[in-house]
PDB file of C-alpha atoms in Angstrom:
ATOM      1  CA  MET A   1       0.000   0.000   0.000  1.00  0.00           C
ATOM      2  CA  VAL A   2       1.115   3.542  -0.729  1.00  0.00           C
ATOM      3  CA  LYS A   3       1.628   5.389   2.531  1.00  0.00           C
ATOM      4  CA  THR A   4      -0.463   8.505   2.993  1.00  0.00           C
ATOM      5  CA  ILE A   5      -0.720  11.213   5.609  1.00  0.00           C
ATOM      6  CA  TYR A   6      -4.175  12.202   4.320  1.00  0.00           C
ATOM      7  CA  LYS A   7      -7.430  10.901   5.744  1.00  0.00           C
ATOM      8  CA  SER A   8      -9.048  10.863   2.290  1.00  0.00           C
ATOM      9  CA  GLU A   9      -8.346  11.695  -1.345  1.00  0.00           C
ATOM     10  CA  GLU A  10     -10.761  14.604  -0.974  1.00  0.00           C
ATOM     11  CA  GLY A  11      -8.616  15.919   1.853  1.00  0.00           C
ATOM     12  CA  ARG A  12      -5.402  15.587  -0.153  1.00  0.00           C
ATOM     13  CA  LEU A  13      -6.905  17.534  -3.043  1.00  0.00           C
ATOM     14  CA  GLN A  14      -8.068  20.242  -0.648  1.00  0.00           C
ATOM     15  CA  ILE A  15      -4.570  20.671   0.787  1.00  0.00           C
ATOM     16  CA  VAL A  16      -2.730  20.685  -2.544  1.00  0.00           C
ATOM     17  CA  GLY A  17      -5.344  23.160  -3.762  1.00  0.00           C
ATOM     18  CA  HIS A  18      -4.277  25.489  -0.965  1.00  0.00           C
ATOM     19  CA  TYR A  19      -0.655  24.881  -1.975  1.00  0.00           C
ATOM     20  CA  GLU A  20      -1.327  25.883  -5.578  1.00  0.00           C
ATOM     21  CA  ASN A  21      -3.356  28.934  -4.573  1.00  0.00           C
ATOM     22  CA  TYR A  22      -0.499  30.118  -2.382  1.00  0.00           C
ATOM     23  CA  LEU A  23       1.919  29.762  -5.287  1.00  0.00           C
ATOM     24  CA  LYS A  24      -0.374  31.888  -7.479  1.00  0.00           C
ATOM     25  CA  SER A  25      -0.041  34.708  -4.954  1.00  0.00           C
ATOM     26  CA  PHE A  26       3.768  34.778  -5.290  1.00  0.00           C
ATOM     27  CA  GLN A  27       5.116  37.755  -7.207  1.00  0.00           C
ATOM     28  CA  PHE A  28       8.358  36.012  -8.131  1.00  0.00           C
ATOM     29  CA  GLU A  29       9.449  33.276 -10.518  1.00  0.00           C
ATOM     30  CA  PHE A  30      10.250  29.831  -9.187  1.00  0.00           C
ATOM     31  CA  GLU A  31      11.086  26.341 -10.389  1.00  0.00           C
ATOM     32  CA  ARG A  32       9.564  23.081  -9.172  1.00  0.00           C
ATOM     33  CA  ILE A  33      12.123  20.291  -8.978  1.00  0.00           C
ATOM     34  CA  ARG A  34      11.698  16.688  -7.858  1.00  0.00           C
ATOM     35  CA  VAL A  35      14.665  14.833  -6.402  1.00  0.00           C
ATOM     36  CA  ASN A  36      14.796  11.112  -5.672  1.00  0.00           C
ATOM     37  CA  THR A  37      16.375  10.447  -2.279  1.00  0.00           C
ATOM     38  CA  SER A  38      16.835   7.272  -0.279  1.00  0.00           C
ATOM     39  CA  PHE A  39      13.966   8.490   1.928  1.00  0.00           C
ATOM     40  CA  GLY A  40      11.566   9.082  -0.973  1.00  0.00           C
ATOM     41  CA  GLU A  41      10.893  11.627  -3.686  1.00  0.00           C
ATOM     42  CA  THR A  42      11.259  15.233  -2.578  1.00  0.00           C
ATOM     43  CA  HIS A  43       9.543  18.192  -4.236  1.00  0.00           C
ATOM     44  CA  LEU A  44      11.334  21.547  -3.969  1.00  0.00           C
ATOM     45  CA  LEU A  45      10.551  25.145  -4.789  1.00  0.00           C
ATOM     46  CA  VAL A  46      13.666  26.890  -6.089  1.00  0.00           C
ATOM     47  CA  ALA A  47      13.806  30.655  -6.585  1.00  0.00           C
ATOM     48  CA  GLY A  48      16.054  33.678  -6.493  1.00  0.00           C
ATOM     49  CA  PRO A  49      19.006  34.783  -8.661  1.00  0.00           C
ATOM     50  CA  LEU A  50      21.020  31.962 -10.239  1.00  0.00           C
ATOM     51  CA  GLU A  51      24.243  33.626  -9.109  1.00  0.00           C
ATOM     52  CA  GLY A  52      22.990  34.088  -5.527  1.00  0.00           C
ATOM     53  CA  LYS A  53      24.522  32.189  -2.655  1.00  0.00           C
ATOM     54  CA  PRO A  54      22.471  29.059  -1.839  1.00  0.00           C
ATOM     55  CA  LEU A  55      20.090  29.191   1.121  1.00  0.00           C
ATOM     56  CA  PHE A  56      18.022  26.187   2.194  1.00  0.00           C
ATOM     57  CA  ILE A  57      14.690  27.045   3.849  1.00  0.00           C
ATOM     58  CA  PHE A  58      12.812  24.230   5.595  1.00  0.00           C
ATOM     59  CA  GLN A  59       9.050  24.561   6.112  1.00  0.00           C
ATOM     60  CA  GLY A  60       7.268  24.513   9.452  1.00  0.00           C
ATOM     61  CA  GLY A  61       5.699  21.246  10.558  1.00  0.00           C
ATOM     62  CA  ASN A  62       2.138  20.226   9.683  1.00  0.00           C
ATOM     63  CA  CYS A  63       1.708  23.111   7.240  1.00  0.00           C
ATOM     64  CA  ILE A  64       2.506  23.731   3.585  1.00  0.00           C
ATOM     65  CA  ASN A  65       5.848  24.865   2.222  1.00  0.00           C
ATOM     66  CA  PRO A  66       4.605  28.052   0.435  1.00  0.00           C
ATOM     67  CA  MET A  67       3.073  29.317   3.675  1.00  0.00           C
ATOM     68  CA  THR A  68       6.320  29.526   5.618  1.00  0.00           C
ATOM     69  CA  LEU A  69       8.419  30.285   2.517  1.00  0.00           C
ATOM     70  CA  SER A  70       6.265  33.403   2.042  1.00  0.00           C
ATOM     71  CA  TRP A  71       7.511  34.696   5.394  1.00  0.00           C
ATOM     72  CA  PHE A  72      11.019  35.121   3.982  1.00  0.00           C
ATOM     73  CA  LYS A  73      10.300  36.585   0.532  1.00  0.00           C
ATOM     74  CA  PRO A  74      12.727  39.535   0.958  1.00  0.00           C
ATOM     75  CA  LEU A  75      15.626  37.057   0.947  1.00  0.00           C
ATOM     76  CA  LEU A  76      14.787  36.035  -2.635  1.00  0.00           C
ATOM     77  CA  VAL A  77      16.312  39.264  -3.920  1.00  0.00           C
ATOM     78  CA  GLN A  78      19.840  38.215  -2.938  1.00  0.00           C
ATOM     79  CA  TYR A  79      19.907  34.448  -2.368  1.00  0.00           C
ATOM     80  CA  ARG A  80      19.193  31.315  -4.385  1.00  0.00           C
ATOM     81  CA  ILE A  81      16.520  29.658  -2.265  1.00  0.00           C
ATOM     82  CA  TYR A  82      15.997  25.894  -2.073  1.00  0.00           C
ATOM     83  CA  ALA A  83      12.759  25.093  -0.207  1.00  0.00           C
ATOM     84  CA  PRO A  84      11.892  21.386   0.011  1.00  0.00           C
ATOM     85  CA  ASP A  85       8.496  20.008   0.963  1.00  0.00           C
ATOM     86  CA  THR A  86       9.390  17.985   4.038  1.00  0.00           C
ATOM     87  CA  ILE A  87       8.794  14.283   3.491  1.00  0.00           C
ATOM     88  CA  GLY A  88       5.839  13.109   5.577  1.00  0.00           C
ATOM     89  CA  HIS A  89       4.259  16.570   5.798  1.00  0.00           C
ATOM     90  CA  PRO A  90       1.573  18.229   3.641  1.00  0.00           C
ATOM     91  CA  GLY A  91       2.788  18.930   0.120  1.00  0.00           C
ATOM     92  CA  TYR A  92       4.140  17.018  -2.859  1.00  0.00           C
ATOM     93  CA  SER A  93       6.992  15.010  -1.327  1.00  0.00           C
ATOM     94  CA  ALA A  94       6.733  11.344  -0.346  1.00  0.00           C
ATOM     95  CA  GLN A  95       4.305  10.779   2.504  1.00  0.00           C
ATOM     96  CA  ASN A  96       6.281   8.361   4.642  1.00  0.00           C
ATOM     97  CA  ARG A  97       7.638   9.808   7.882  1.00  0.00           C
ATOM     98  CA  ILE A  98      11.318  10.485   8.555  1.00  0.00           C
ATOM     99  CA  SER A  99      12.541   9.929  12.104  1.00  0.00           C
ATOM    100  CA  GLY A 100      13.546  13.062  13.981  1.00  0.00           C
ATOM    101  CA  LYS A 101      15.423  11.031  16.587  1.00  0.00           C
ATOM    102  CA  ASP A 102      18.434   9.923  14.538  1.00  0.00           C
ATOM    103  CA  ASP A 103      20.528  11.097  11.584  1.00  0.00           C
ATOM    104  CA  SER A 104      17.764  10.577   8.982  1.00  0.00           C
ATOM    105  CA  PHE A 105      16.957  14.256   8.410  1.00  0.00           C
ATOM    106  CA  ALA A 106      20.675  15.034   8.202  1.00  0.00           C
ATOM    107  CA  ARG A 107      21.201  12.404   5.508  1.00  0.00           C
ATOM    108  CA  TRP A 108      18.078  13.533   3.626  1.00  0.00           C
ATOM    109  CA  THR A 109      19.355  17.111   3.625  1.00  0.00           C
ATOM    110  CA  THR A 110      22.818  16.190   2.372  1.00  0.00           C
ATOM    111  CA  GLU A 111      21.310  14.129  -0.450  1.00  0.00           C
ATOM    112  CA  LEU A 112      19.404  17.225  -1.578  1.00  0.00           C
ATOM    113  CA  MET A 113      22.554  19.346  -1.304  1.00  0.00           C
ATOM    114  CA  ASP A 114      24.538  16.810  -3.309  1.00  0.00           C
ATOM    115  CA  TYR A 115      21.894  16.825  -6.057  1.00  0.00           C
ATOM    116  CA  PHE A 116      22.365  20.585  -6.484  1.00  0.00           C
ATOM    117  CA  ARG A 117      26.159  20.276  -6.016  1.00  0.00           C
ATOM    118  CA  ILE A 118      26.148  22.411  -2.904  1.00  0.00           C
ATOM    119  CA  ASP A 119      28.950  21.507  -0.528  1.00  0.00           C
ATOM    120  CA  ARG A 120      28.194  23.999   2.236  1.00  0.00           C
ATOM    121  CA  CYS A 121      25.592  26.737   2.620  1.00  0.00           C
ATOM    122  CA  ALA A 122      23.314  28.751   4.901  1.00  0.00           C
ATOM    123  CA  PHE A 123      20.158  27.262   6.418  1.00  0.00           C
ATOM    124  CA  LEU A 124      16.945  28.824   7.661  1.00  0.00           C
ATOM    125  CA  GLY A 125      14.071  27.036   9.333  1.00  0.00           C
ATOM    126  CA  PRO A 126      11.012  28.015  11.355  1.00  0.00           C
ATOM    127  CA  SER A 127       9.652  25.629  14.001  1.00  0.00           C
ATOM    128  CA  PHE A 128       9.998  21.999  12.813  1.00  0.00           C
ATOM    129  CA  GLY A 129      12.284  23.238  10.044  1.00  0.00           C
ATOM    130  CA  ALA A 130      14.716  24.553  12.651  1.00  0.00           C
ATOM    131  CA  GLY A 131      14.652  21.117  14.280  1.00  0.00           C
ATOM    132  CA  ILE A 132      15.772  19.612  10.957  1.00  0.00           C
ATOM    133  CA  ILE A 133      18.718  22.019  10.861  1.00  0.00           C
ATOM    134  CA  LEU A 134      19.694  20.995  14.394  1.00  0.00           C
ATOM    135  CA  ARG A 135      19.691  17.329  13.290  1.00  0.00           C
ATOM    136  CA  LEU A 136      22.106  18.301  10.509  1.00  0.00           C
ATOM    137  CA  ALA A 137      24.222  20.251  13.008  1.00  0.00           C
ATOM    138  CA  ALA A 138      24.352  17.197  15.261  1.00  0.00           C
ATOM    139  CA  PHE A 139      25.420  14.667  12.634  1.00  0.00           C
ATOM    140  CA  ILE A 140      26.959  16.465   9.615  1.00  0.00           C
ATOM    141  CA  PRO A 141      27.856  19.959  10.893  1.00  0.00           C
ATOM    142  CA  ASN A 142      30.481  20.679   8.215  1.00  0.00           C
ATOM    143  CA  ARG A 143      27.700  21.253   5.633  1.00  0.00           C
ATOM    144  CA  ILE A 144      26.393  24.327   7.515  1.00  0.00           C
ATOM    145  CA  GLU A 145      27.997  27.705   6.793  1.00  0.00           C
ATOM    146  CA  CYS A 146      25.592  29.470   9.153  1.00  0.00           C
ATOM    147  CA  ALA A 147      22.096  28.831  10.524  1.00  0.00           C
ATOM    148  CA  ILE A 148      18.970  30.828  11.339  1.00  0.00           C
ATOM    149  CA  LEU A 149      16.464  29.137  13.656  1.00  0.00           C
ATOM    150  CA  VAL A 150      13.061  30.827  14.032  1.00  0.00           C
ATOM    151  CA  SER A 151      10.773  29.717  16.885  1.00  0.00           C
ATOM    152  CA  PRO A 152      12.826  26.527  16.854  1.00  0.00           C
ATOM    153  CA  ALA A 153      11.812  22.988  17.636  1.00  0.00           C
ATOM    154  CA  GLY A 154      14.579  20.748  18.899  1.00  0.00           C
ATOM    155  CA  LEU A 155      15.689  22.767  21.915  1.00  0.00           C
ATOM    156  CA  LYS A 156      12.994  23.127  24.584  1.00  0.00           C
ATOM    157  CA  LEU A 157       9.252  22.548  24.680  1.00  0.00           C
ATOM    158  CA  GLY A 158       6.744  24.814  26.343  1.00  0.00           C
ATOM    159  CA  SER A 159       4.371  23.899  29.161  1.00  0.00           C
ATOM    160  CA  LYS A 160       2.433  20.722  28.396  1.00  0.00           C
ATOM    161  CA  VAL A 161      -0.511  22.007  30.427  1.00  0.00           C
ATOM    162  CA  LYS A 162      -0.614  25.246  28.433  1.00  0.00           C
ATOM    163  CA  MET A 163      -0.337  23.378  25.126  1.00  0.00           C
ATOM    164  CA  ILE A 164      -3.216  21.096  26.132  1.00  0.00           C
ATOM    165  CA  ASN A 165      -5.437  23.988  27.208  1.00  0.00           C
ATOM    166  CA  ASP A 166      -4.574  26.447  24.440  1.00  0.00           C
ATOM    167  CA  ILE A 167      -3.878  24.148  21.473  1.00  0.00           C
ATOM    168  CA  LEU A 168      -5.053  20.557  21.932  1.00  0.00           C
ATOM    169  CA  ILE A 169      -8.504  21.223  23.414  1.00  0.00           C
ATOM    170  CA  PRO A 170      -9.508  23.908  20.840  1.00  0.00           C
ATOM    171  CA  MET A 171      -8.145  21.672  18.063  1.00  0.00           C
ATOM    172  CA  LEU A 172     -10.205  18.678  19.224  1.00  0.00           C
ATOM    173  CA  ARG A 173     -13.289  20.856  19.588  1.00  0.00           C
ATOM    174  CA  TYR A 174     -12.778  22.204  16.089  1.00  0.00           C
ATOM    175  CA  LYS A 175     -12.281  18.727  14.595  1.00  0.00           C
ATOM    176  CA  ASN A 176     -15.445  17.496  16.332  1.00  0.00           C
ATOM    177  CA  THR A 177     -17.663  20.462  15.480  1.00  0.00           C
ATOM    178  CA  LEU A 178     -15.939  22.354  12.612  1.00  0.00           C
ATOM    179  CA  SER A 179     -17.036  25.442  14.497  1.00  0.00           C
ATOM    180  CA  GLU A 180     -15.440  28.693  13.357  1.00  0.00           C
ATOM    181  CA  LYS A 181     -15.135  29.936  16.947  1.00  0.00           C
ATOM    182  CA  HIS A 182     -12.890  27.020  17.936  1.00  0.00           C
ATOM    183  CA  LEU A 183     -10.679  27.505  14.874  1.00  0.00           C
ATOM    184  CA  GLU A 184     -10.495  31.224  15.636  1.00  0.00           C
ATOM    185  CA  LYS A 185      -9.412  30.519  19.211  1.00  0.00           C
ATOM    186  CA  LEU A 186      -6.805  28.029  18.026  1.00  0.00           C
ATOM    187  CA  ALA A 187      -5.412  30.435  15.424  1.00  0.00           C
ATOM    188  CA  ASN A 188      -5.300  33.284  17.929  1.00  0.00           C
ATOM    189  CA  ASN A 189      -3.449  31.157  20.474  1.00  0.00           C
ATOM    190  CA  MET A 190      -0.906  30.070  17.861  1.00  0.00           C
ATOM    191  CA  SER A 191      -0.264  33.577  16.559  1.00  0.00           C
ATOM    192  CA  ALA A 192      -1.062  35.994  19.409  1.00  0.00           C
ATOM    193  CA  THR A 193      -4.147  37.076  17.396  1.00  0.00           C
ATOM    194  CA  SER A 194      -2.215  37.917  14.216  1.00  0.00           C
ATOM    195  CA  MET A 195      -2.720  34.915  11.888  1.00  0.00           C
ATOM    196  CA  LYS A 196      -3.709  35.784   8.326  1.00  0.00           C
ATOM    197  CA  GLU A 197      -7.157  34.608   7.242  1.00  0.00           C
ATOM    198  CA  ILE A 198      -5.737  32.425   4.457  1.00  0.00           C
ATOM    199  CA  ASP A 199      -3.389  30.709   6.924  1.00  0.00           C
ATOM    200  CA  LYS A 200      -6.189  30.142   9.420  1.00  0.00           C
ATOM    201  CA  ILE A 201      -8.260  28.382   6.762  1.00  0.00           C
ATOM    202  CA  ILE A 202      -5.319  26.233   5.693  1.00  0.00           C
ATOM    203  CA  ILE A 203      -4.455  25.279   9.276  1.00  0.00           C
ATOM    204  CA  GLY A 204      -8.096  24.335   9.857  1.00  0.00           C
ATOM    205  CA  ASP A 205      -8.129  22.076   6.794  1.00  0.00           C
ATOM    206  CA  ILE A 206      -4.827  20.464   7.782  1.00  0.00           C
ATOM    207  CA  PHE A 207      -6.250  19.637  11.206  1.00  0.00           C
ATOM    208  CA  ARG A 208      -9.339  18.327   9.481  1.00  0.00           C
ATOM    209  CA  TYR A 209      -7.824  16.271   6.653  1.00  0.00           C
ATOM    210  CA  VAL A 210      -4.262  15.318   7.661  1.00  0.00           C
ATOM    211  CA  LYS A 211      -2.879  12.725  10.058  1.00  0.00           C
ATOM    212  CA  LEU A 212      -0.638  15.129  11.915  1.00  0.00           C
ATOM    213  CA  GLU A 213       3.031  14.476  12.546  1.00  0.00           C
ATOM    214  CA  GLN A 214       3.174  14.234  16.320  1.00  0.00           C
ATOM    215  CA  GLU A 215       6.873  13.472  16.747  1.00  0.00           C
ATOM    216  CA  MET A 216       9.011  16.599  16.935  1.00  0.00           C
ATOM    217  CA  PRO A 217      12.742  16.442  16.191  1.00  0.00           C
ATOM    218  CA  LYS A 218      14.433  15.265  19.393  1.00  0.00           C
ATOM    219  CA  LEU A 219      15.690  17.804  21.885  1.00  0.00           C
ATOM    220  CA  THR A 220      19.298  18.535  21.031  1.00  0.00           C
ATOM    221  CA  THR A 221      22.051  17.882  23.559  1.00  0.00           C
ATOM    222  CA  LYS A 222      25.333  19.675  24.180  1.00  0.00           C
ATOM    223  CA  LYS A 223      27.233  16.490  23.334  1.00  0.00           C
ATOM    224  CA  GLU A 224      25.536  16.245  19.941  1.00  0.00           C
ATOM    225  CA  LEU A 225      26.697  19.748  18.987  1.00  0.00           C
ATOM    226  CA  ARG A 226      30.270  19.454  20.239  1.00  0.00           C
ATOM    227  CA  HIS A 227      31.580  19.604  16.638  1.00  0.00           C
ATOM    228  CA  TYR A 228      29.172  22.300  15.451  1.00  0.00           C
ATOM    229  CA  GLN A 229      30.866  25.716  15.266  1.00  0.00           C
ATOM    230  CA  SER A 230      28.854  27.618  12.641  1.00  0.00           C
ATOM    231  CA  PRO A 231      27.444  31.085  13.440  1.00  0.00           C
ATOM    232  CA  THR A 232      23.842  30.738  14.576  1.00  0.00           C
ATOM    233  CA  LEU A 233      20.984  33.224  14.881  1.00  0.00           C
ATOM    234  CA  ILE A 234      17.917  32.312  16.931  1.00  0.00           C
ATOM    235  CA  ILE A 235      14.684  34.307  16.786  1.00  0.00           C
ATOM    236  CA  THR A 236      11.873  33.523  19.221  1.00  0.00           C
ATOM    237  CA  GLY A 237       8.470  34.753  20.310  1.00  0.00           C
ATOM    238  CA  GLU A 238       7.723  35.820  23.866  1.00  0.00           C
ATOM    239  CA  GLN A 239       4.149  34.524  23.435  1.00  0.00           C
ATOM    240  CA  ASP A 240       5.095  31.292  21.662  1.00  0.00           C
ATOM    241  CA  ILE A 241       3.189  28.464  23.353  1.00  0.00           C
ATOM    242  CA  PHE A 242       5.211  25.693  21.696  1.00  0.00           C
ATOM    243  CA  PHE A 243       8.755  27.006  22.158  1.00  0.00           C
ATOM    244  CA  PRO A 244       8.734  29.930  24.630  1.00  0.00           C
ATOM    245  CA  GLU A 245      11.504  32.473  24.455  1.00  0.00           C
ATOM    246  CA  ARG A 246      13.052  32.137  27.917  1.00  0.00           C
ATOM    247  CA  ALA A 247      13.189  28.352  27.905  1.00  0.00           C
ATOM    248  CA  VAL A 248      14.636  28.258  24.379  1.00  0.00           C
ATOM    249  CA  GLN A 249      17.259  30.883  25.182  1.00  0.00           C
ATOM    250  CA  LYS A 250      18.465  29.082  28.298  1.00  0.00           C
ATOM    251  CA  LYS A 251      18.780  25.767  26.454  1.00  0.00           C
ATOM    252  CA  ALA A 252      20.376  27.346  23.379  1.00  0.00           C
ATOM    253  CA  GLU A 253      23.043  29.040  25.478  1.00  0.00           C
ATOM    254  CA  GLU A 254      23.831  25.677  27.066  1.00  0.00           C
ATOM    255  CA  VAL A 255      24.082  23.535  23.926  1.00  0.00           C
ATOM    256  CA  ILE A 256      24.973  25.716  20.894  1.00  0.00           C
ATOM    257  CA  PRO A 257      28.723  26.473  20.847  1.00  0.00           C
ATOM    258  CA  ASN A 258      28.514  29.529  18.568  1.00  0.00           C
ATOM    259  CA  LEU A 259      25.173  31.114  19.417  1.00  0.00           C
ATOM    260  CA  THR A 260      25.963  34.403  17.700  1.00  0.00           C
ATOM    261  CA  VAL A 261      22.707  36.339  18.089  1.00  0.00           C
ATOM    262  CA  PHE A 262      19.563  35.647  20.109  1.00  0.00           C
ATOM    263  CA  GLN A 263      16.632  37.941  19.337  1.00  0.00           C
ATOM    264  CA  SER A 264      13.091  37.783  20.697  1.00  0.00           C
ATOM    265  CA  PHE A 265       9.914  39.598  19.702  1.00  0.00           C
ATOM    266  CA  ASN A 266       6.575  40.003  21.452  1.00  0.00           C
ATOM    267  CA  MET A 267       4.901  37.553  19.087  1.00  0.00           C
ATOM    268  CA  GLY A 268       3.333  34.093  19.002  1.00  0.00           C
ATOM    269  CA  HIS A 269       4.435  31.015  17.103  1.00  0.00           C
ATOM    270  CA  PHE A 270       3.073  32.507  13.863  1.00  0.00           C
ATOM    271  CA  PRO A 271       4.600  35.978  13.373  1.00  0.00           C
ATOM    272  CA  SER A 272       2.560  38.974  12.268  1.00  0.00           C
ATOM    273  CA  GLU A 273       3.382  40.875   9.053  1.00  0.00           C
ATOM    274  CA  GLU A 274       4.938  43.630  11.171  1.00  0.00           C
ATOM    275  CA  HIS A 275       7.160  41.153  12.979  1.00  0.00           C
ATOM    276  CA  LEU A 276       8.139  39.474   9.702  1.00  0.00           C
ATOM    277  CA  THR A 277       9.480  42.798   8.433  1.00  0.00           C
ATOM    278  CA  ARG A 278      11.712  43.086  11.482  1.00  0.00           C
ATOM    279  CA  ILE A 279      12.657  39.396  11.380  1.00  0.00           C
ATOM    280  CA  ASN A 280      13.802  39.629   7.766  1.00  0.00           C
ATOM    281  CA  THR A 281      15.867  42.703   8.596  1.00  0.00           C
ATOM    282  CA  PHE A 282      17.668  40.749  11.318  1.00  0.00           C
ATOM    283  CA  ILE A 283      18.179  37.754   9.055  1.00  0.00           C
ATOM    284  CA  SER A 284      19.547  39.861   6.190  1.00  0.00           C
ATOM    285  CA  SER A 285      21.979  41.601   8.518  1.00  0.00           C
ATOM    286  CA  PHE A 286      23.119  38.279   9.980  1.00  0.00           C
ATOM    287  CA  LEU A 287      23.657  36.738   6.524  1.00  0.00           C
ATOM    288  CA  ASN A 288      25.576  39.813   5.348  1.00  0.00           C
ATOM    289  CA  ASP A 289      27.902  39.467   8.334  1.00  0.00           C
ATOM    290  CA  TYR A 290      28.387  35.699   8.413  1.00  0.00           C
ATOM    291  CA  TYR A 291      27.707  34.389   4.895  1.00  0.00           C
TER     292      TYR A 291
END
């Protein structure tokens, strides 16, 4: 049987419809490339100047690649962006899961880099995507020139009680009733009341039609990063329920040898448009200095 993360074919078509609609909103040219890896076929969006330095951007977990790629559009002016649909998450890549507990994501990433003949480059990832970068840092750190981790998984989780009350319960109520008020509450809790309407609808359909990935990349240890020396920027949200700023900062300072810049904003897990402007300014400055 072909593995699927979707609860029905109708659901899959709904999600890829959102994917295509998001792409239509992009005001830049991009290529769609499929790469066969040992973990399954991977679909990538590739954009930016051909002569630009390569920058891999990994999507957030349990969402679609164009959604989180859209957060970093200003970087397309200067860098050649490689944005893969994470295997086992909504999108066009293979639907089998990759373990976040071992070196699987690191090997998957290097296979993609080898396909494009990239020996070493910069990496950017929000949420689950940052956890993928930390897996690469743990197992094959020499491939990372520098790294930007936004609201990162893989360091420290927030309060389980708060996540149950603010995320799990509204999500279950929404899935049981499809009530707009429960989706609104969920979206507000995830974004500190700043989630775009299009993203709210997509998140609701993902909760409705997708078997969610429930295994986050493992929490990174100091021992795992003992050989990782690349400059690293971390950006967090003070109202992030999943990965709260103070807990992430404390853990990052303990385990990341070259934590170059740590910047927090008064935002939730999903940043507002205003915060994205400031985030991209920080990222551009960091890349200019260290890449």
